[in-house]
Tab-separated table of C-alpha atoms (C1' of nucleotides) in Angstrom:
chain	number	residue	atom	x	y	z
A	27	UNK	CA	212.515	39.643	-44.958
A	28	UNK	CA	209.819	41.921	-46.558
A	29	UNK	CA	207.121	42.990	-43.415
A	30	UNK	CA	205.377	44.568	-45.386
A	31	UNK	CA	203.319	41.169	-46.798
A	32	UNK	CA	199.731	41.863	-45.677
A	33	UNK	CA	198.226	39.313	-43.556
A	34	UNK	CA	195.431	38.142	-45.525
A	35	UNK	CA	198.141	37.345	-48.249
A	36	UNK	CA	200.060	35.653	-44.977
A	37	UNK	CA	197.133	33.460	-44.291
A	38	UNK	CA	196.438	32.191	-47.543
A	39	UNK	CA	200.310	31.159	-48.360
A	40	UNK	CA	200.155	27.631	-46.699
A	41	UNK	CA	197.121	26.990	-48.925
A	42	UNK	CA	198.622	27.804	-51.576
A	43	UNK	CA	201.637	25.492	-50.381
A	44	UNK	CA	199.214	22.779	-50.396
A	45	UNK	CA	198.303	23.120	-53.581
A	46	UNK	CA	201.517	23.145	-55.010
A	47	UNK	CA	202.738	20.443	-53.229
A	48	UNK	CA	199.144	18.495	-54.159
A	49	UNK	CA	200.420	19.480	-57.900
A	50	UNK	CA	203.651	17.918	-57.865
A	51	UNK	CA	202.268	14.346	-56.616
A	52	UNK	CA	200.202	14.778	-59.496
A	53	UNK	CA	203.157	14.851	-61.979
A	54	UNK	CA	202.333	18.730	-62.768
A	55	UNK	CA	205.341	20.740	-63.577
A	56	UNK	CA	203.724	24.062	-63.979
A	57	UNK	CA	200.486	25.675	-62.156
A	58	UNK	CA	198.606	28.673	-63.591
A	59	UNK	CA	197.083	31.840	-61.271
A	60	UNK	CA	193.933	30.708	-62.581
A	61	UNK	CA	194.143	26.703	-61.783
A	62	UNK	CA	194.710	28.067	-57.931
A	63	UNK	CA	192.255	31.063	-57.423
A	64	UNK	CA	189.637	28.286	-58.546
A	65	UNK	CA	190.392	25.374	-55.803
A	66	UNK	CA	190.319	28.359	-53.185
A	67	UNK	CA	187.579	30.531	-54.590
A	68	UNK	CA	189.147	34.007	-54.548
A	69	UNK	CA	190.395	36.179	-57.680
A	70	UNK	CA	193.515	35.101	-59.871
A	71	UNK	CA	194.602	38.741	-59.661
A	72	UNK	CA	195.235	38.451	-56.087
A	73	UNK	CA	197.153	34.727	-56.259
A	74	UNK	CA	199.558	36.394	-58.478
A	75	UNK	CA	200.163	39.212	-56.226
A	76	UNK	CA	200.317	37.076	-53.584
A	77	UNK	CA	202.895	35.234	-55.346
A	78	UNK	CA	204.760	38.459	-56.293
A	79	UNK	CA	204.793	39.694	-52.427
A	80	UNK	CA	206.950	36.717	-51.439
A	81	UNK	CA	209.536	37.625	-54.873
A	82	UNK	CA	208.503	34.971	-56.613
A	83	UNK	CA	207.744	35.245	-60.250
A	84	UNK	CA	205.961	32.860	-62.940
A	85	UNK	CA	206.086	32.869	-67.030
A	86	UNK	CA	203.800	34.249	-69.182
A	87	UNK	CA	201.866	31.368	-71.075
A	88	UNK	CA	203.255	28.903	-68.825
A	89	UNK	CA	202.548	29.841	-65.300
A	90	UNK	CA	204.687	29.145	-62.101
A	91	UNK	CA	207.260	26.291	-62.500
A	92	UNK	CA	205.804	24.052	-59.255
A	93	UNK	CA	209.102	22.970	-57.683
A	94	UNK	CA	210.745	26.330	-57.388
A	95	UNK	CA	207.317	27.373	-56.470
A	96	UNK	CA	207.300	25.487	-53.326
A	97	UNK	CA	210.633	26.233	-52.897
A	98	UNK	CA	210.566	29.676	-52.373
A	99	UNK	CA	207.538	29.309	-50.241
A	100	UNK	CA	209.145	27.133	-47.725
A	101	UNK	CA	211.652	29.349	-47.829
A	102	UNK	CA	209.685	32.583	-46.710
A	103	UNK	CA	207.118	30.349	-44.217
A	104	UNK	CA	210.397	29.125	-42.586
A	105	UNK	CA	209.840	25.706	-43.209
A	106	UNK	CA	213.074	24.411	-43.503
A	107	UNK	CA	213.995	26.344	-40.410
A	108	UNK	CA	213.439	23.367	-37.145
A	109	UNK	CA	211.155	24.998	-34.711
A	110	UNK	CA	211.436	23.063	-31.230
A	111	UNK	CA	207.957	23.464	-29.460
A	112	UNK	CA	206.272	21.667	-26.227
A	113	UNK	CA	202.844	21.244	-25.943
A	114	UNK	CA	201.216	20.982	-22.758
A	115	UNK	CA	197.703	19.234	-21.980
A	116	UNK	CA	198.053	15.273	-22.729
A	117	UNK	CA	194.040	14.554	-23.367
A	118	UNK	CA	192.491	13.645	-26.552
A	119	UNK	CA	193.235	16.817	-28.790
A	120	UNK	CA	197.161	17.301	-27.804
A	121	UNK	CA	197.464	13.644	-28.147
A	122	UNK	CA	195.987	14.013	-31.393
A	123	UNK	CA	198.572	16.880	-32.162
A	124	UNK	CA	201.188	14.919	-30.984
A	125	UNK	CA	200.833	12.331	-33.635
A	126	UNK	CA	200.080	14.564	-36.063
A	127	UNK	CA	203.036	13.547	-39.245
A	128	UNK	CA	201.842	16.470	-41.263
A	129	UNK	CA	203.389	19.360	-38.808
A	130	UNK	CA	207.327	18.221	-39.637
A	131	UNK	CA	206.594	19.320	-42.597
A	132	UNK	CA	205.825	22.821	-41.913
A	133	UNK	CA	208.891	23.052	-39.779
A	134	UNK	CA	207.497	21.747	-36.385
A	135	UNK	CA	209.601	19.529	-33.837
A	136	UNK	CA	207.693	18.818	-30.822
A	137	UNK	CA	210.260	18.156	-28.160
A	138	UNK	CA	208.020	17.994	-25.334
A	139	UNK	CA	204.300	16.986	-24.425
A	140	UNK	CA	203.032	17.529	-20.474
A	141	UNK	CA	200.764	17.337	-18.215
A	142	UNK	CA	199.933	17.199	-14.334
A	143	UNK	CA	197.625	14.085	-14.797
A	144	UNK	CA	199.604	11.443	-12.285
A	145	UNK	CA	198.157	8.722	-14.559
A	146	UNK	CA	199.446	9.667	-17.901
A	147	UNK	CA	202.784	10.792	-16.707
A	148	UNK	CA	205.261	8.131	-18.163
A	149	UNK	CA	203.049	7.233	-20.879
A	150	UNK	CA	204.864	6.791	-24.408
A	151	UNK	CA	202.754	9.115	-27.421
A	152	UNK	CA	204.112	7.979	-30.850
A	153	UNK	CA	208.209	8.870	-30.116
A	154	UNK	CA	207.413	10.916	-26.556
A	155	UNK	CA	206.854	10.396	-23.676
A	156	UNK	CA	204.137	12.487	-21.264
A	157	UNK	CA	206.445	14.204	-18.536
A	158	UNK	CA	205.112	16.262	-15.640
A	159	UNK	CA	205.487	20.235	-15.198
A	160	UNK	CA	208.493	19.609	-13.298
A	161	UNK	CA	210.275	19.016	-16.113
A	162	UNK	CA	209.705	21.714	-18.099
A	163	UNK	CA	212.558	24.305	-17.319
A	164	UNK	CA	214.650	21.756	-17.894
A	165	UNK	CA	213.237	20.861	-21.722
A	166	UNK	CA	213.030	24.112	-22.605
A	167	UNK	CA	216.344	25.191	-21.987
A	168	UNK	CA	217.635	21.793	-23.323
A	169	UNK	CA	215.954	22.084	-26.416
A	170	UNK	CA	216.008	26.054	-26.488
A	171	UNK	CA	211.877	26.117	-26.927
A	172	UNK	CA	209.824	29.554	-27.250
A	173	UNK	CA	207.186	27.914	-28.855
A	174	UNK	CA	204.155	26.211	-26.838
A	175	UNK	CA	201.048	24.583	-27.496
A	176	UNK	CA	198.244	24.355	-24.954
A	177	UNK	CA	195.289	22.089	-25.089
A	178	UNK	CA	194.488	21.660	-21.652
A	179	UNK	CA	191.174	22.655	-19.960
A	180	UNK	CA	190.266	26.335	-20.178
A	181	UNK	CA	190.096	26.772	-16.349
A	182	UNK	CA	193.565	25.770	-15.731
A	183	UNK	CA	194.540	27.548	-18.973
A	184	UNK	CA	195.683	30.788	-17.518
A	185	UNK	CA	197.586	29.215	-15.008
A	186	UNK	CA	199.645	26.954	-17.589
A	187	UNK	CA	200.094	30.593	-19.909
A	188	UNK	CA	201.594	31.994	-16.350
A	189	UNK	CA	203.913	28.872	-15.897
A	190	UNK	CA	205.192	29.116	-19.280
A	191	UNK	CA	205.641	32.655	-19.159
A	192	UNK	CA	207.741	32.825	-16.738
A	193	UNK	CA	209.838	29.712	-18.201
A	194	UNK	CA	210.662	31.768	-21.189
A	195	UNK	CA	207.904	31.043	-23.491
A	196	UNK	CA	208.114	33.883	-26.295
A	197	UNK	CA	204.692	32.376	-28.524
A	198	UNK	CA	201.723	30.341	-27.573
A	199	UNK	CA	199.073	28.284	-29.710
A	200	UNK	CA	196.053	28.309	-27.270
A	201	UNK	CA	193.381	25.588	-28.089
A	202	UNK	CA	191.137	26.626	-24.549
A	203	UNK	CA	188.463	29.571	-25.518
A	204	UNK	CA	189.373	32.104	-22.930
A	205	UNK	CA	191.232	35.130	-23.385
A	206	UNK	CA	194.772	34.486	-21.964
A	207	UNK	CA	196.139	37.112	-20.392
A	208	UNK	CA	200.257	37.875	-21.268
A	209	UNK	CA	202.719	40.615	-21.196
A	210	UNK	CA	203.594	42.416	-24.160
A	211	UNK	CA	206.750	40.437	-25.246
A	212	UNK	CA	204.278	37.222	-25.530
A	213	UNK	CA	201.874	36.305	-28.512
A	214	UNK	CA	198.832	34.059	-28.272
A	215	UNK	CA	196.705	32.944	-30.656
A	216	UNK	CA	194.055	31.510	-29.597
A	217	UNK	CA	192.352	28.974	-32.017
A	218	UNK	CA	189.129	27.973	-30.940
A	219	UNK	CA	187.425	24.863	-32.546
A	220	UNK	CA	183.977	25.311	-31.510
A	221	UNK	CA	184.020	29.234	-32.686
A	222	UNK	CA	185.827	27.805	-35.537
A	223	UNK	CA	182.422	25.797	-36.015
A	224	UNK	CA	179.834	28.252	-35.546
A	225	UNK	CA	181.761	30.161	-38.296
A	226	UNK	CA	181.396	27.499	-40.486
A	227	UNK	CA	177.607	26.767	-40.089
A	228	UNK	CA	177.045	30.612	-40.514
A	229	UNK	CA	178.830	30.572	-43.917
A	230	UNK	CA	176.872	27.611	-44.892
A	231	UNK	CA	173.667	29.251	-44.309
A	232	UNK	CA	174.724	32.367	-45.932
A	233	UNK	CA	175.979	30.286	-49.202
A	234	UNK	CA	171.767	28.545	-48.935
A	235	UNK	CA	173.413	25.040	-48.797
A	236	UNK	CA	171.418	24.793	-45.438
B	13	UNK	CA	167.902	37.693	-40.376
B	14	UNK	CA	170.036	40.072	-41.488
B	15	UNK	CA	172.265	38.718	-44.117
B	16	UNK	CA	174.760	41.863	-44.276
B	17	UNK	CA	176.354	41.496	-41.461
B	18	UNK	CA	180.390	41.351	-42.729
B	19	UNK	CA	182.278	38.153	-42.501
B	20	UNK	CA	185.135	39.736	-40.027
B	21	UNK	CA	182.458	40.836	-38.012
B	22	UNK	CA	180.482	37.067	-38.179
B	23	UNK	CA	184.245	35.694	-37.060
B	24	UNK	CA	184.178	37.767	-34.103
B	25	UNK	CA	180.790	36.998	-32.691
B	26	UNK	CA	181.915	33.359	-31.034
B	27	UNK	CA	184.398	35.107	-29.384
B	28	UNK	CA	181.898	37.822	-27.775
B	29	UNK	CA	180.039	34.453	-26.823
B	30	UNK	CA	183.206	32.952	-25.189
B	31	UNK	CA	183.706	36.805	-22.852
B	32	UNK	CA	180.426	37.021	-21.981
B	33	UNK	CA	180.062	33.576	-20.825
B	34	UNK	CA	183.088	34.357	-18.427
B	35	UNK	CA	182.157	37.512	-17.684
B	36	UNK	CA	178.664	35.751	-15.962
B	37	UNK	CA	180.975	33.184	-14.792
B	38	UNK	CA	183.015	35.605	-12.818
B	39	UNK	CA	179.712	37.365	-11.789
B	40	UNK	CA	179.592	40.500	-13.312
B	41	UNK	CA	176.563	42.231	-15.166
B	42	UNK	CA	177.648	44.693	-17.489
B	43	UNK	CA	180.615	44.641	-20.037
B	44	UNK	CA	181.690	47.499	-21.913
B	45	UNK	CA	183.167	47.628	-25.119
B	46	UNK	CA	186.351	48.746	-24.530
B	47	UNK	CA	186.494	45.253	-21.985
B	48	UNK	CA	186.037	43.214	-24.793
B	49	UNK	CA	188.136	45.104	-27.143
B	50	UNK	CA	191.044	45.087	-25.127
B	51	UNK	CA	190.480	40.919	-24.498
B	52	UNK	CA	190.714	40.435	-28.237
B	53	UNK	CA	192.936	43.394	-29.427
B	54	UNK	CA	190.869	45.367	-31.447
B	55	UNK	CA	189.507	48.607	-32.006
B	56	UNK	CA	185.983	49.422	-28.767
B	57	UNK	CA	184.500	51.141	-32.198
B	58	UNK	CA	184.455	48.235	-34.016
B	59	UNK	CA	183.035	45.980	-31.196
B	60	UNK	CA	179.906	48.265	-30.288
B	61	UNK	CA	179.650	48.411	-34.340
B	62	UNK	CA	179.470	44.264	-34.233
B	63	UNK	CA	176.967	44.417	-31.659
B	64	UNK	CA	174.803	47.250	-33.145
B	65	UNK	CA	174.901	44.651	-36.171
B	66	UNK	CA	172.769	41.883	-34.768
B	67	UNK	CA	170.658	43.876	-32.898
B	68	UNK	CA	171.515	44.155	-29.602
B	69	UNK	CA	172.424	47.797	-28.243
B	70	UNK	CA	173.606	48.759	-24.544
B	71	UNK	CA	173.430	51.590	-22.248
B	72	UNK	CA	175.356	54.726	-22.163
B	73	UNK	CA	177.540	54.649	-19.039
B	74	UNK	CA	176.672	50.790	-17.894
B	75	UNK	CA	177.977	49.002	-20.968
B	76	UNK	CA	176.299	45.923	-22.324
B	77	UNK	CA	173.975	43.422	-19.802
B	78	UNK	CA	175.631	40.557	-19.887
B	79	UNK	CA	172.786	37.742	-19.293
B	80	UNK	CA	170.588	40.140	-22.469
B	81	UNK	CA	173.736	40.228	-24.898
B	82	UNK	CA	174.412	36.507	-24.205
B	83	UNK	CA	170.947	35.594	-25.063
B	84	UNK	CA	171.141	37.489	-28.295
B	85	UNK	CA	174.593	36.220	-29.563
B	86	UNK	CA	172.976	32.506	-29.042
B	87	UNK	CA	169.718	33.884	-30.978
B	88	UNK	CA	172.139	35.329	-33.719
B	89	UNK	CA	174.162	32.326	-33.724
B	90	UNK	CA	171.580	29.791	-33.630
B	91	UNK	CA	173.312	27.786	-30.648
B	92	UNK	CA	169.332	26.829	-29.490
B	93	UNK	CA	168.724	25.157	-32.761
B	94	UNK	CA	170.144	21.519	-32.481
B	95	UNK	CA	172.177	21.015	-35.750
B	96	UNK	CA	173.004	17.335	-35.730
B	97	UNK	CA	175.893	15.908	-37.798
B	98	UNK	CA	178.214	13.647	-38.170
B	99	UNK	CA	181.434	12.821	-37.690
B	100	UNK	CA	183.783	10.968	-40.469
B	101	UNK	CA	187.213	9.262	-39.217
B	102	UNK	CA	187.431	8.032	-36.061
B	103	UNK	CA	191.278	8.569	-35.849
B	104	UNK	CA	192.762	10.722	-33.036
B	105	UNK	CA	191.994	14.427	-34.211
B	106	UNK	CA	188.170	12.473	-35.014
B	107	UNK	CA	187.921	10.992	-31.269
B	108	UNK	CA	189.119	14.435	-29.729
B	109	UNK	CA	186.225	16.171	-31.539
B	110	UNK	CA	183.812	13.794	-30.744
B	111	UNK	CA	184.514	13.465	-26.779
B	112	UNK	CA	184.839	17.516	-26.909
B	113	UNK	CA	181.225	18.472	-25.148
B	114	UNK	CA	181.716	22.318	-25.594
B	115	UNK	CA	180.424	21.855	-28.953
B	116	UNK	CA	176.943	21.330	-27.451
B	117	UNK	CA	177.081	24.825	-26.384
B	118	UNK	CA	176.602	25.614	-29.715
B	119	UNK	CA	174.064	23.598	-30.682
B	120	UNK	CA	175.950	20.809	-32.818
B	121	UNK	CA	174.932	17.159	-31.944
B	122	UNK	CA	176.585	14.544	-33.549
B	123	UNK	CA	174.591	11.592	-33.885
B	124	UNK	CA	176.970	9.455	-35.885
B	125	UNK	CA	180.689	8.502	-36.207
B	126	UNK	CA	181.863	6.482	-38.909
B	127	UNK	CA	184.814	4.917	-40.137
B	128	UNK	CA	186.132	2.027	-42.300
B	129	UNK	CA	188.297	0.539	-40.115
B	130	UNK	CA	187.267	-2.869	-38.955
B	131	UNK	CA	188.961	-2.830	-35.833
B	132	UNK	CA	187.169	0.291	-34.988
B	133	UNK	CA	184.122	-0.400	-35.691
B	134	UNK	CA	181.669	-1.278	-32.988
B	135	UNK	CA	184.151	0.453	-30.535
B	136	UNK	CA	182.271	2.971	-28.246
B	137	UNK	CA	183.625	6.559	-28.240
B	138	UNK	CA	181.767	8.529	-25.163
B	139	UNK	CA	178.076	8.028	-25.737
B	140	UNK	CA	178.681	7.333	-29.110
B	141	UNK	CA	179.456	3.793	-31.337
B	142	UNK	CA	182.028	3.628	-34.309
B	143	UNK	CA	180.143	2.708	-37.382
B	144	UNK	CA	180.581	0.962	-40.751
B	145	UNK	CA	180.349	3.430	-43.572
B	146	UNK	CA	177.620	1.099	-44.718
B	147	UNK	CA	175.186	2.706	-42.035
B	148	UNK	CA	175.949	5.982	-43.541
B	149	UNK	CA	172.289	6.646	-45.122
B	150	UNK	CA	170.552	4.776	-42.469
B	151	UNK	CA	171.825	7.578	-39.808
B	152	UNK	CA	171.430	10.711	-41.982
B	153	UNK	CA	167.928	10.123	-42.985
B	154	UNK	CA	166.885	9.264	-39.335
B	155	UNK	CA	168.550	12.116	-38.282
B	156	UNK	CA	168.188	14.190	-41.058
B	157	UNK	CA	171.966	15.250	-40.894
B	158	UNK	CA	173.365	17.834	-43.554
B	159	UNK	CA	176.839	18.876	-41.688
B	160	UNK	CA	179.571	16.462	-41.645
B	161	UNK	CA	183.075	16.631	-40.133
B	162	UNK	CA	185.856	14.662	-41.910
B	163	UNK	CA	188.842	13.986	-39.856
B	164	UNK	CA	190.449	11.142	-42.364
B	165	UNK	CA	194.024	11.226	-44.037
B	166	UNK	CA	193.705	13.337	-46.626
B	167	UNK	CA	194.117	10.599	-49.738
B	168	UNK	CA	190.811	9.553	-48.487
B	169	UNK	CA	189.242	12.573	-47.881
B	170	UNK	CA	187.687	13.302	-52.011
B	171	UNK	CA	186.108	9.867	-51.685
B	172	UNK	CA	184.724	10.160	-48.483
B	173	UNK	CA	183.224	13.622	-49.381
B	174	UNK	CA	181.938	12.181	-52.985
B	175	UNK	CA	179.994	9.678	-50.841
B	176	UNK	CA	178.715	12.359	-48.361
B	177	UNK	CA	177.857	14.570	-51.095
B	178	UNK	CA	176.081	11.535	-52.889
B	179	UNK	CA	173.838	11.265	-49.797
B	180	UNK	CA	173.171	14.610	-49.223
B	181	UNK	CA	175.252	16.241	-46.672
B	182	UNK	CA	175.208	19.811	-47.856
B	183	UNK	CA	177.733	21.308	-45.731
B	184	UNK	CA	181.769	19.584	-45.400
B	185	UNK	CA	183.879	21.178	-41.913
B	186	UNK	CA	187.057	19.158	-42.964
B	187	UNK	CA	190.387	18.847	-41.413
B	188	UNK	CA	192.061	17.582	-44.375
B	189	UNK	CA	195.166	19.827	-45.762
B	190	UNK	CA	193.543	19.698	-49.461
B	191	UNK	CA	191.095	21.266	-51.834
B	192	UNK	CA	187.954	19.219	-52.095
B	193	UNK	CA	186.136	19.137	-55.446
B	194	UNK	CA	182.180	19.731	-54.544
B	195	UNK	CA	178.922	20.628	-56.565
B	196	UNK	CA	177.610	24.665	-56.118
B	197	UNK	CA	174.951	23.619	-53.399
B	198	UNK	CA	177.134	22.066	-50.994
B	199	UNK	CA	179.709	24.232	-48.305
B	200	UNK	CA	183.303	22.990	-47.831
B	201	UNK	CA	185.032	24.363	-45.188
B	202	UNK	CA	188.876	23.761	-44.768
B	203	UNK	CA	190.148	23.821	-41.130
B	204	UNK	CA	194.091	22.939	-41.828
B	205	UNK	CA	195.754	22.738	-38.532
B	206	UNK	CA	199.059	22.824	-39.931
B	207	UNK	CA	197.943	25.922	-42.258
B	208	UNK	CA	196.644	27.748	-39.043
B	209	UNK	CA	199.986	27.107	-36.813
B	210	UNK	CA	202.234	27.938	-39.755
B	211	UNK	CA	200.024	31.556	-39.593
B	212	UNK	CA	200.352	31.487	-35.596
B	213	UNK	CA	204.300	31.552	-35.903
B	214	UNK	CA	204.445	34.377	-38.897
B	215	UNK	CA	201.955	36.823	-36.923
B	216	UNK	CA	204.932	35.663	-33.437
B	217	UNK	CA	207.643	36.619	-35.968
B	218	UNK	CA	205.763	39.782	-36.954
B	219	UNK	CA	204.877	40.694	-33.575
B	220	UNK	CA	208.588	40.366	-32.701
B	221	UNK	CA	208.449	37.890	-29.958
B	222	UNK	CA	210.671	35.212	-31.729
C	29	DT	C1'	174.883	67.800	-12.936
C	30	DA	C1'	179.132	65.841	-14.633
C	31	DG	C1'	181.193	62.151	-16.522
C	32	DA	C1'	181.366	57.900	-18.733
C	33	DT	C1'	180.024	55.066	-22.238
C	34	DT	C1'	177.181	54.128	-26.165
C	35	DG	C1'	175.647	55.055	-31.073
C	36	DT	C1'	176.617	56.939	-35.495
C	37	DT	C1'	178.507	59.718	-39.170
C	38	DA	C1'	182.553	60.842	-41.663
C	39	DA	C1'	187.344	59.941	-42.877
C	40	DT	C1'	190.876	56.814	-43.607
C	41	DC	C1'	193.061	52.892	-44.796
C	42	DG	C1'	193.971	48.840	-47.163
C	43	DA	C1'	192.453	44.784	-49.588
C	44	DT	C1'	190.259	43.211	-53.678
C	45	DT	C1'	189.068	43.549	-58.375
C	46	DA	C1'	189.262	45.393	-63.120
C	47	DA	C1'	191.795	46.723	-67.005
C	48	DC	C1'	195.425	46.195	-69.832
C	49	DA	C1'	200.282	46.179	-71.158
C	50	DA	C1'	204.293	43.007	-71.162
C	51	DT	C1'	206.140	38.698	-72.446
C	52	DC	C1'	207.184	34.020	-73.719
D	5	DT	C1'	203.089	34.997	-85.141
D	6	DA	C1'	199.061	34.530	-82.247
D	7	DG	C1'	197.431	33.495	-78.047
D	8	DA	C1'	197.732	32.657	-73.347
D	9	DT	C1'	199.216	33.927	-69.058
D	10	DT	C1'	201.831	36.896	-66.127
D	11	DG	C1'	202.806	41.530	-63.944
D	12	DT	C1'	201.219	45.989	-62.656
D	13	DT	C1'	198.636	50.254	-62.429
D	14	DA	C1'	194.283	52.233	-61.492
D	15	DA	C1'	189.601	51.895	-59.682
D	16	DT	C1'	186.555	50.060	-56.509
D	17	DC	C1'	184.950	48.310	-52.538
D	18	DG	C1'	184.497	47.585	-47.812
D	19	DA	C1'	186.439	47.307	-43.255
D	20	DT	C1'	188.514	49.918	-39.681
D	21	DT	C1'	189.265	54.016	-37.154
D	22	DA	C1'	188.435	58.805	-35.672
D	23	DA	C1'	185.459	62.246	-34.132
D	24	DC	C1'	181.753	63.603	-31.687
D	25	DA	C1'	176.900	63.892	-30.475
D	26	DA	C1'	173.444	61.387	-27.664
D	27	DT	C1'	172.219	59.551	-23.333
D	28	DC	C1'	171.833	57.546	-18.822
DNA sequence: TAGATTGTTAATCGATTAACAATC
DNA sequence: TAGATTGTTAATCGATTAACAATC
């Protein structure tokens, strides 16, 4: 697989999966450069090298044929690749997640949603059911999971990264806003809502809509 | 206010705001730059660079005060203005945001949440009550709301932003996986979960941890 | 003072955009 | 064919990084 894919272009390939797959609903059978660079406001230059980085290529006059399109980006996302995760923090937002349809789609297969919470422990979320921490060695080597999603509190955050750490966890999607701190064979991301936000008010002022 | 301050650099502020918070939390009173460069992986250059942007500037030796930097990142930001908004689809992702209080922190108030459910109407979310749709331009005149969050399946989502747009919300933060169609003088921003974990497990793969 | 850390200029790097040839 | 759209090279733009002087 070609590393060398820059990761703006990265970040802007599961929009432009959207908009394919948006197309075909429609009944479109081809979508130009142009047609996408408009819905997501950057250059058409840059969708077609986008589109060229991951080896596809379109027809001049016509554009890019929408199902092999969307083929070959599932293909280089992974999507048709099962990735077993856990997520870990049973309160509003990782119940939320847990019943979130759209992620199967992108190649997600939560196998496991915890939390230390006495009370929830036992209860059934869509097709899971909440299990404690004790369990989770045993999940993740049932299921094979590096993946893990954590949307518990940010005090106990840290101590949940440790946990999982240790357990074998290779990637974590970290909802809490706090630096977590991991050893070099571990990635976090850390996707925080609120800064999420602020960055979104700031662009509105800067775009005088506010 | 200075309106050249880069975008990368405007999506790195919050997260300033999130270390210095802990760093008074834990009780220090000066930060340095290569602290908070380390906590987010990026170059100490580039962080005294974002600081020098909006104003602030620290002392050689000592590093930045926290309590002084804090105060300015909030000033930057605007977290002491109250921005009130409101909240469309009251689904599980829509109740999650709404019961999340660290978004007072940053000033955003949301005085209304709305959907067209029947049965979820009149239900009380927190502080807050589930409203008709048919309330919508009673509550954003009293309040005089312009930011809206839309948290509804995403084959409602153009309606419901046709309707906000219609009664003057000028700036969308929505959670639906499509492009929305809007006039010049209103803001959408797109906040696709499934987009953002898709780019969470291509920067794990990348980083070699899967 | 010496040393550590900031502030800032200059150099590099890479992403975006412009121009235009290739092609169906 | 003519025209539209892709593919690609070159130019630009701007963000990041390196180097180092300023300062407490």
């Amino acid at each position: 697989m070609d590393n060398n894919i820059s990761v703006p272009t990265l970040k802007r390939l599961p929009y432009y999966y959207n908009i394919v797959c948006n197309a075909i609903s429609a009944g479109d059978q081809y979508i130009s450069s142009a047609e996408i660079a408009k819905k997501l406001d950057v250059d058409d230059t840059q969708v077609r090298k986008d589109i060229a980085a991951i080896g596809y290529t379109g027809k001049p006059k016509v554009g890019f044929e929408v199902h092999e399109f969307k083929k070959q980006l599932e293909n280089y996302l992974g999507f048709n690749e099962i990735r077993n995760a856990i997520l870990v923090g049973a309160g509003n937002l990782g119940i939320a997640l847990s019943r979130y349809e759209g992620f199967e789609k992108y190649g997600l297969k939560l196998v496991g949603l915890f939390d230390n919470d006495p009370a929830k422990i036992g209860l059934q979320i869509a097709d899971k059911k909440i299990c404690s921490m004790n369990n989770l060695s045993e999940i993740l080597k049932k299921y094979n999971v590096e993946i893990a999603i954590i949307t518990v509190p940010a005090i106990y955050a840290q101590n949940v990264t440790d946990l999982l750490v240790k357990s074998g966890i290779k990637a974590i999607w970290s909802f809490a806003p706090i630096s977590l701190n991991v050893p070099d064979n571990v990635y976090v991301r850390t996707q925080d809502l609120a800064a999420n936000f602020t960055t979104f008010v700031q662009m509105a002022h800067r775009k005088n809509v506010l």
